[in-house]
Amino acid sequence: MMVRNPVLRLGTLIFAVISLLLAGGGTGRPQSAPPALGMQEQGPQSVPTPSTPAPSAPPAREENPGLINEMGKLFDKLPSILPPIKSPSETMNDLSRLTKPSTMVSGRAACPVSSNGAPDCKQAADQLCQSKGYREGKSLNADSAEKCSAKVLVPGRQRKPDDCRTDTFVTSALCQN
């Protein structure tokens, strides 16, 4: 059966993993090393019997290496990795503390050219916001226009690299007090 809904697909995957974790509680068969060529296999060796643990201590779980065991270890460590869950009121308090009241304004302020040749639109956004009565701002939208000298319009004249320049303008900004 092919599940097309991504939510159902995720739910099916989680269900399958949990089912494997719960059903995989049985002990695995120990693997023995294959006999080396030309060597005879020895008979069973006597294994010393471990002493029985004290009745007050729970029996130690036998370590069973494998994918399911490693995933179980991950789920055991998961609560210590994740941050504590906050209540909705604590979350709203955190968000309100981070946000500042702001207003979007529209206008047109030229971005001055910085020392590296790129336009400095932060300064232009601040100018646009200050013209509307706010203290500072961040650029939301910018526009560029090519400004050329009248020499470009002369017929038959070759255009030179310094005949035109690109001016950048901030057209809307997010302003804060």
XYZ file of N, CA and C in Angstrom:
531
model
N 0.841 -1.169 0.000
C 0.000 0.000 0.000
C 0.893 1.241 0.000
N 0.668 2.167 -0.889
C 1.463 3.388 -1.022
C 0.720 4.523 -0.332
N 1.357 5.164 0.651
C 0.752 6.268 1.375
C 1.216 7.559 0.710
N 0.266 8.370 0.238
C 0.621 9.582 -0.496
C 0.665 10.815 0.405
N -0.062 10.824 1.486
C -0.088 11.959 2.385
C 1.181 11.950 3.231
N 1.988 13.043 3.237
C 3.244 13.044 3.994
C 3.036 12.861 5.497
N 1.945 13.381 6.040
C 1.686 13.228 7.466
C 1.416 11.767 7.788
N 0.609 11.115 6.953
C 0.330 9.698 7.175
C 1.589 8.866 6.980
N 2.421 9.250 6.008
C 3.665 8.527 5.771
C 4.578 8.623 6.992
N 4.671 9.825 7.588
C 5.480 10.005 8.781
C 4.899 9.215 9.944
N 3.583 9.239 10.090
C 2.940 8.483 11.158
C 3.172 6.996 10.997
N 3.102 6.505 9.773
C 3.338 5.087 9.507
C 4.781 4.723 9.840
N 5.715 5.587 9.489
C 7.126 5.339 9.783
C 7.373 5.301 11.288
N 6.794 6.239 12.017
C 6.968 6.272 13.466
C 6.353 5.027 14.094
N 5.169 4.624 13.620
C 4.518 3.424 14.135
C 5.382 2.192 13.893
N 5.992 2.108 12.711
C 6.832 0.955 12.395
C 8.068 0.918 13.294
N 8.683 2.073 13.548
C 9.872 2.119 14.397
C 9.516 1.723 15.830
N 8.407 2.251 16.331
C 7.994 1.908 17.698
C 7.641 0.442 17.795
N 6.975 -0.106 16.772
C 6.645 -1.528 16.778
C 7.908 -2.378 16.814
N 8.916 -1.979 16.036
C 10.169 -2.725 16.040
C 10.869 -2.632 17.394
N 10.794 -1.445 18.009
C 11.425 -1.289 19.316
C 10.745 -2.156 20.363
N 9.420 -2.193 20.337
C 8.692 -2.966 21.329
C 8.785 -4.461 21.052
N 8.762 -4.867 19.808
C 8.790 -6.287 19.466
C 10.211 -6.836 19.517
N 11.210 -6.003 19.430
C 12.594 -6.471 19.387
C 13.169 -6.721 20.771
N 12.368 -7.028 21.766
C 12.851 -7.222 23.121
C 13.452 -8.589 23.356
N 13.302 -9.517 22.420
C 13.841 -10.864 22.603
C 15.353 -10.852 22.522
N 15.955 -11.929 23.011
C 17.410 -12.000 22.952
C 17.839 -12.519 21.596
N 18.935 -12.035 21.118
C 19.459 -12.486 19.839
C 20.321 -13.717 20.021
N 20.516 -14.459 18.965
C 21.378 -15.640 19.036
C 22.821 -15.195 18.950
N 23.670 -15.750 19.799
C 25.081 -15.375 19.718
C 25.703 -15.944 18.453
N 26.596 -15.187 17.889
C 27.280 -15.638 16.698
C 28.646 -16.168 17.103
N 29.006 -17.293 16.518
C 30.330 -17.829 16.798
C 31.201 -17.593 15.571
N 32.464 -17.479 15.800
C 33.387 -17.241 14.699
C 33.465 -18.496 13.842
N 33.525 -18.384 12.526
C 33.621 -19.568 11.674
C 34.967 -20.256 11.907
N 34.983 -21.575 11.816
C 36.244 -22.278 12.056
C 37.262 -21.932 10.973
N 38.502 -21.829 11.387
C 39.570 -21.529 10.435
C 39.850 -22.775 9.600
N 40.274 -22.591 8.370
C 40.555 -23.713 7.483
C 41.743 -24.506 8.012
N 41.638 -25.824 7.980
C 42.731 -26.678 8.395
C 42.797 -26.854 9.907
N 41.940 -26.216 10.638
C 41.925 -26.341 12.096
C 40.723 -27.168 12.491
N 40.904 -27.986 13.472
C 39.776 -28.766 13.961
C 39.064 -27.971 15.031
N 37.764 -28.114 15.022
C 36.966 -27.402 16.008
C 37.072 -28.132 17.327
N 37.298 -27.400 18.383
C 37.409 -28.012 19.695
C 36.022 -28.222 20.273
N 35.939 -29.116 21.180
C 34.668 -29.410 21.834
C 34.270 -28.236 22.719
N 33.096 -28.324 23.309
C 32.633 -27.220 24.149
C 33.561 -27.039 25.342
N 33.868 -25.808 25.613
C 34.740 -25.484 26.724
C 33.881 -25.196 27.952
N 34.457 -25.425 29.093
C 33.692 -25.169 30.298
C 33.701 -23.672 30.577
N 32.539 -23.119 30.733
C 32.384 -21.702 30.991
C 32.066 -21.549 32.463
N 32.807 -20.718 33.155
C 32.500 -20.556 34.578
C 31.128 -19.926 34.739
N 30.347 -20.453 35.633
C 29.000 -19.926 35.858
C 29.107 -18.660 36.693
N 28.421 -17.610 36.264
C 28.479 -16.368 37.028
C 27.699 -16.529 38.323
N 28.174 -15.845 39.337
C 27.457 -15.915 40.614
C 26.141 -15.178 40.475
N 25.150 -15.636 41.155
C 23.829 -15.012 41.064
C 23.880 -13.679 41.780
N 23.253 -12.651 41.200
C 23.282 -11.335 41.829
C 22.427 -11.326 43.099
N 22.683 -10.337 43.917
C 21.925 -10.203 45.160
C 20.458 -9.969 44.837
N 19.540 -10.477 45.660
C 18.119 -10.334 45.355
C 17.660 -8.883 45.295
N 18.333 -7.962 45.949
C 17.870 -6.569 45.946
C 18.233 -5.854 44.641
N 19.263 -6.306 43.921
C 19.679 -5.653 42.680
C 18.945 -6.292 41.500
N 18.419 -5.475 40.570
C 17.766 -6.053 39.394
C 18.811 -6.708 38.508
N 18.448 -7.729 37.759
C 19.429 -8.394 36.896
C 19.895 -7.437 35.799
N 21.191 -7.482 35.528
C 21.764 -6.609 34.502
C 21.278 -7.052 33.125
N 20.930 -6.078 32.283
C 20.456 -6.387 30.947
C 21.641 -6.726 30.060
N 21.521 -7.816 29.338
C 22.612 -8.235 28.460
C 22.713 -7.260 27.301
N 23.913 -6.801 27.012
C 24.136 -5.858 25.925
C 23.961 -6.578 24.601
N 23.069 -6.068 23.764
C 22.772 -6.692 22.489
C 23.049 -5.663 21.398
N 24.242 -5.684 20.783
C 24.556 -4.664 19.783
C 23.656 -4.816 18.564
N 23.247 -3.706 18.046
C 22.407 -3.710 16.851
C 21.676 -2.388 16.722
N 20.945 -2.241 15.628
C 20.244 -1.005 15.328
C 19.187 -0.690 16.373
N 18.401 -1.683 16.746
C 17.314 -1.454 17.685
C 17.874 -1.031 19.040
N 18.937 -1.681 19.480
C 19.541 -1.323 20.759
C 20.090 0.100 20.724
N 20.737 0.480 19.640
C 21.290 1.827 19.524
C 20.182 2.873 19.486
N 19.071 2.559 18.818
C 17.949 3.498 18.793
C 17.352 3.631 20.192
N 17.316 2.530 20.949
C 16.832 2.593 22.322
C 17.704 3.489 23.175
N 19.022 3.412 22.982
C 19.939 4.288 23.721
C 19.687 5.749 23.366
N 19.413 6.014 22.065
C 19.141 7.374 21.625
C 17.883 7.909 22.305
N 16.820 7.083 22.369
C 15.585 7.527 23.001
C 15.769 7.721 24.499
N 16.678 6.961 25.124
C 16.948 7.157 26.540
C 17.630 8.501 26.782
N 18.492 8.932 25.853
C 19.223 10.189 26.000
C 18.416 11.398 25.536
N 17.331 11.178 24.785
C 16.593 12.264 24.153
C 16.088 13.324 25.129
N 15.494 12.995 26.279
C 15.011 14.063 27.166
C 16.117 14.982 27.663
N 17.333 14.485 27.819
C 18.415 15.353 28.290
C 18.942 16.253 27.182
N 18.727 15.889 25.923
C 19.224 16.683 24.794
C 18.291 17.854 24.500
N 16.981 17.616 24.556
C 16.003 18.635 24.195
C 15.872 19.691 25.283
N 15.597 20.937 24.890
C 15.394 21.974 25.907
C 14.055 21.763 26.605
N 13.898 22.309 27.802
C 12.620 22.138 28.496
C 11.506 22.871 27.762
N 10.314 22.316 27.828
C 9.162 22.902 27.144
C 8.602 24.014 28.015
N 8.369 25.179 27.405
C 7.855 26.334 28.143
C 6.345 26.392 27.993
N 5.717 27.053 28.941
C 4.274 27.246 28.862
C 3.986 28.317 27.817
N 2.754 28.372 27.292
C 2.437 29.394 26.286
C 2.652 30.822 26.797
N 2.376 31.073 28.071
C 2.562 32.442 28.579
C 4.048 32.802 28.626
N 4.901 31.847 28.983
C 6.343 32.117 28.987
C 6.848 32.379 27.573
N 6.338 31.631 26.612
C 6.734 31.822 25.215
C 6.311 33.197 24.713
N 5.091 33.613 25.033
C 4.621 34.934 24.605
C 5.441 36.045 25.270
N 5.805 35.863 26.536
C 6.640 36.870 27.208
C 7.998 36.996 26.532
N 8.581 35.857 26.158
C 9.872 35.886 25.466
C 9.754 36.595 24.121
N 8.694 36.304 23.368
C 8.526 36.924 22.059
C 8.267 38.426 22.175
N 7.452 38.832 23.140
C 7.149 40.252 23.274
C 8.383 41.029 23.729
N 9.247 40.387 24.484
C 10.474 41.048 24.919
C 11.430 41.229 23.738
N 11.416 40.294 22.779
C 12.329 40.377 21.638
C 11.871 41.371 20.583
N 10.579 41.549 20.437
C 10.076 42.413 19.371
C 9.976 43.848 19.856
N 10.165 44.759 18.929
C 10.023 46.176 19.209
C 8.898 46.692 18.328
N 8.157 47.669 18.792
C 7.120 48.218 17.919
C 7.765 48.872 16.695
N 7.223 48.570 15.535
C 7.808 49.112 14.309
C 6.710 49.426 13.313
N 7.048 50.262 12.345
C 6.105 50.691 11.327
C 6.809 50.686 9.977
N 6.079 50.278 8.951
C 6.628 50.295 7.603
C 6.289 51.639 6.961
N 7.292 52.266 6.369
C 7.075 53.545 5.682
C 7.545 53.416 4.236
N 6.977 54.245 3.381
C 7.358 54.271 1.968
C 7.928 55.639 1.642
N 8.778 55.688 0.677
C 9.403 56.930 0.251
C 10.524 56.614 -0.720
N 11.471 57.539 -0.834
C 12.598 57.314 -1.733
C 13.807 58.047 -1.168
N 14.817 57.267 -0.783
C 16.056 57.848 -0.255
C 17.225 57.185 -0.973
N 18.159 58.009 -1.453
C 19.302 57.496 -2.211
C 20.305 56.841 -1.274
N 20.816 55.691 -1.694
C 21.847 54.984 -0.928
C 23.204 55.558 -1.315
N 23.963 56.136 -0.375
C 25.291 56.645 -0.722
C 26.251 55.489 -1.009
N 27.264 55.764 -1.805
C 28.258 54.748 -2.151
C 29.280 54.665 -1.028
N 29.501 53.442 -0.524
C 30.471 53.265 0.565
C 31.885 53.198 -0.004
N 32.861 53.022 0.885
C 34.270 53.041 0.466
C 34.625 51.879 -0.460
N 33.894 50.757 -0.364
C 34.204 49.623 -1.241
C 33.436 49.665 -2.555
N 32.628 50.691 -2.770
C 31.913 50.850 -4.034
C 30.487 50.326 -4.013
N 30.087 49.657 -2.956
C 28.723 49.129 -2.848
C 27.814 50.184 -2.224
N 26.515 50.150 -2.527
C 25.613 51.134 -1.917
C 25.378 50.827 -0.438
N 25.309 51.873 0.388
C 25.061 51.733 1.825
C 23.594 52.058 2.082
N 22.747 51.046 1.993
C 21.306 51.269 2.108
C 20.832 51.354 3.550
N 21.644 50.953 4.524
C 21.277 51.125 5.928
C 21.175 52.608 6.246
N 22.123 53.380 5.775
C 22.106 54.826 6.001
C 20.901 55.455 5.307
N 20.571 54.997 4.114
C 19.415 55.529 3.395
C 18.117 55.153 4.106
N 18.029 53.955 4.656
C 16.835 53.553 5.396
C 16.685 54.400 6.654
N 17.792 54.693 7.323
C 17.746 55.570 8.494
C 17.253 56.975 8.101
N 17.732 57.495 6.966
C 17.294 58.820 6.498
C 15.806 58.816 6.188
N 15.323 57.746 5.533
C 13.905 57.660 5.185
C 13.051 57.622 6.453
N 13.469 56.860 7.431
C 12.705 56.770 8.684
C 12.765 58.077 9.464
N 13.915 58.739 9.470
C 14.033 60.009 10.179
C 13.176 61.088 9.529
N 12.994 61.016 8.208
C 12.137 61.997 7.537
C 10.665 61.796 7.907
N 10.300 60.611 8.404
C 8.922 60.328 8.814
C 8.750 60.428 10.329
N 9.828 60.806 11.052
C 9.719 61.021 12.486
C 10.167 59.847 13.342
N 10.818 58.873 12.774
C 11.317 57.729 13.539
C 12.821 57.857 13.728
N 13.380 56.992 14.579
C 14.798 57.103 14.898
C 15.684 56.348 13.915
N 15.361 55.073 13.643
C 16.199 54.270 12.750
C 15.324 53.302 11.968
N 15.924 52.640 10.961
C 15.147 51.718 10.150
C 15.995 50.693 9.448
N 15.291 49.724 8.882
C 15.932 48.682 8.081
C 15.281 48.685 6.710
N 16.090 48.526 5.699
C 15.604 48.546 4.323
C 14.762 47.310 4.034
N 13.562 47.510 3.495
C 12.712 46.400 3.074
C 12.721 46.230 1.567
N 12.770 47.341 0.842
C 12.698 47.280 -0.606
C 13.629 48.351 -1.175
N 14.335 47.990 -2.224
C 15.256 48.936 -2.872
C 15.020 48.908 -4.370
N 15.405 49.991 -5.018
C 15.237 50.131 -6.464
C 16.531 50.700 -7.020
N 16.887 50.292 -8.222
C 18.107 50.798 -8.871
C 17.745 51.456 -10.184
N 18.478 52.494 -10.526
C 18.265 53.194 -11.795
C 19.627 53.595 -12.360
N 19.737 53.543 -13.684
C 20.980 53.941 -14.337
C 20.869 55.412 -14.715
N 21.843 56.212 -14.314
C 21.850 57.645 -14.592
C 23.022 57.926 -15.519
N 22.727 58.500 -16.695
C 23.756 58.730 -17.710
C 23.894 60.225 -18.005
N 25.070 60.619 -18.467
C 25.293 62.017 -18.863
C 24.696 62.236 -20.256
N 24.565 63.486 -20.639
C 23.986 63.831 -21.940
C 24.888 63.412 -23.094
N 26.155 63.136 -22.844
C 27.080 62.724 -23.900
C 26.639 61.415 -24.557
N 25.915 60.601 -23.837
C 25.473 59.307 -24.355
C 24.505 59.498 -25.514
N 23.763 60.622 -25.523
C 22.755 60.869 -26.548
C 23.332 61.391 -27.857
N 24.601 61.761 -27.900
C 25.230 62.280 -29.119
C 25.355 61.129 -30.114
N 24.798 61.309 -31.347
C 24.868 60.219 -32.325
C 26.304 59.955 -32.786
N 26.659 58.676 -32.913
C 27.960 58.265 -33.417
C 29.057 58.267 -32.357
N 28.782 58.692 -31.157
C 29.800 58.727 -30.100
C 29.860 57.367 -29.413
N 31.057 56.889 -29.176
C 31.259 55.623 -28.457
C 30.958 55.832 -26.980
N 30.241 54.899 -26.400
C 29.923 54.976 -24.970
C 31.142 54.545 -24.157
N 31.466 55.306 -23.120
C 32.603 55.023 -22.263
C 32.099 54.503 -20.910
N 32.940 53.771 -20.172
C 32.500 53.183 -18.904
C 32.055 54.206 -17.858
N 32.611 55.415 -17.869
C 32.241 56.397 -16.849
C 31.102 57.316 -17.286
N 30.446 57.037 -18.423
C 29.330 57.854 -18.887
C 28.069 57.636 -18.053
N 27.866 56.433 -17.505
C 26.656 56.113 -16.738
C 27.043 55.535 -15.381
N 26.156 55.710 -14.419
C 26.345 55.098 -13.105
C 24.996 54.570 -12.623
N 25.050 53.615 -11.732
C 23.831 53.020 -11.187
C 23.597 53.594 -9.796
N 22.430 54.208 -9.610
C 22.041 54.737 -8.306
C 21.029 53.783 -7.687
N 21.164 53.549 -6.387
C 20.250 52.669 -5.654
C 19.467 53.502 -4.659
N 18.164 53.214 -4.540
C 17.292 53.955 -3.654
C 16.531 52.977 -2.760
N 16.310 53.378 -1.505
C 15.441 52.619 -0.612
C 14.039 53.160 -0.824
N 13.092 52.271 -1.141
C 11.712 52.703 -1.382
C 10.789 52.377 -0.232
N 11.120 51.415 0.608
C 10.320 51.167 1.821
C 11.254 50.639 2.903
N 10.913 50.995 4.138
C 11.764 50.628 5.270
C 10.892 50.312 6.478
N 11.438 49.506 7.365
C 10.786 49.166 8.628
C 11.416 50.056 9.688
N 10.620 50.985 10.251
C 11.155 51.993 11.149
C 10.809 51.689 12.594
N 11.733 52.024 13.514
C 11.548 51.802 14.947
C 11.847 53.091 15.696
N 11.183 53.249 16.820
C 11.429 54.432 17.669
C 12.675 54.274 18.468
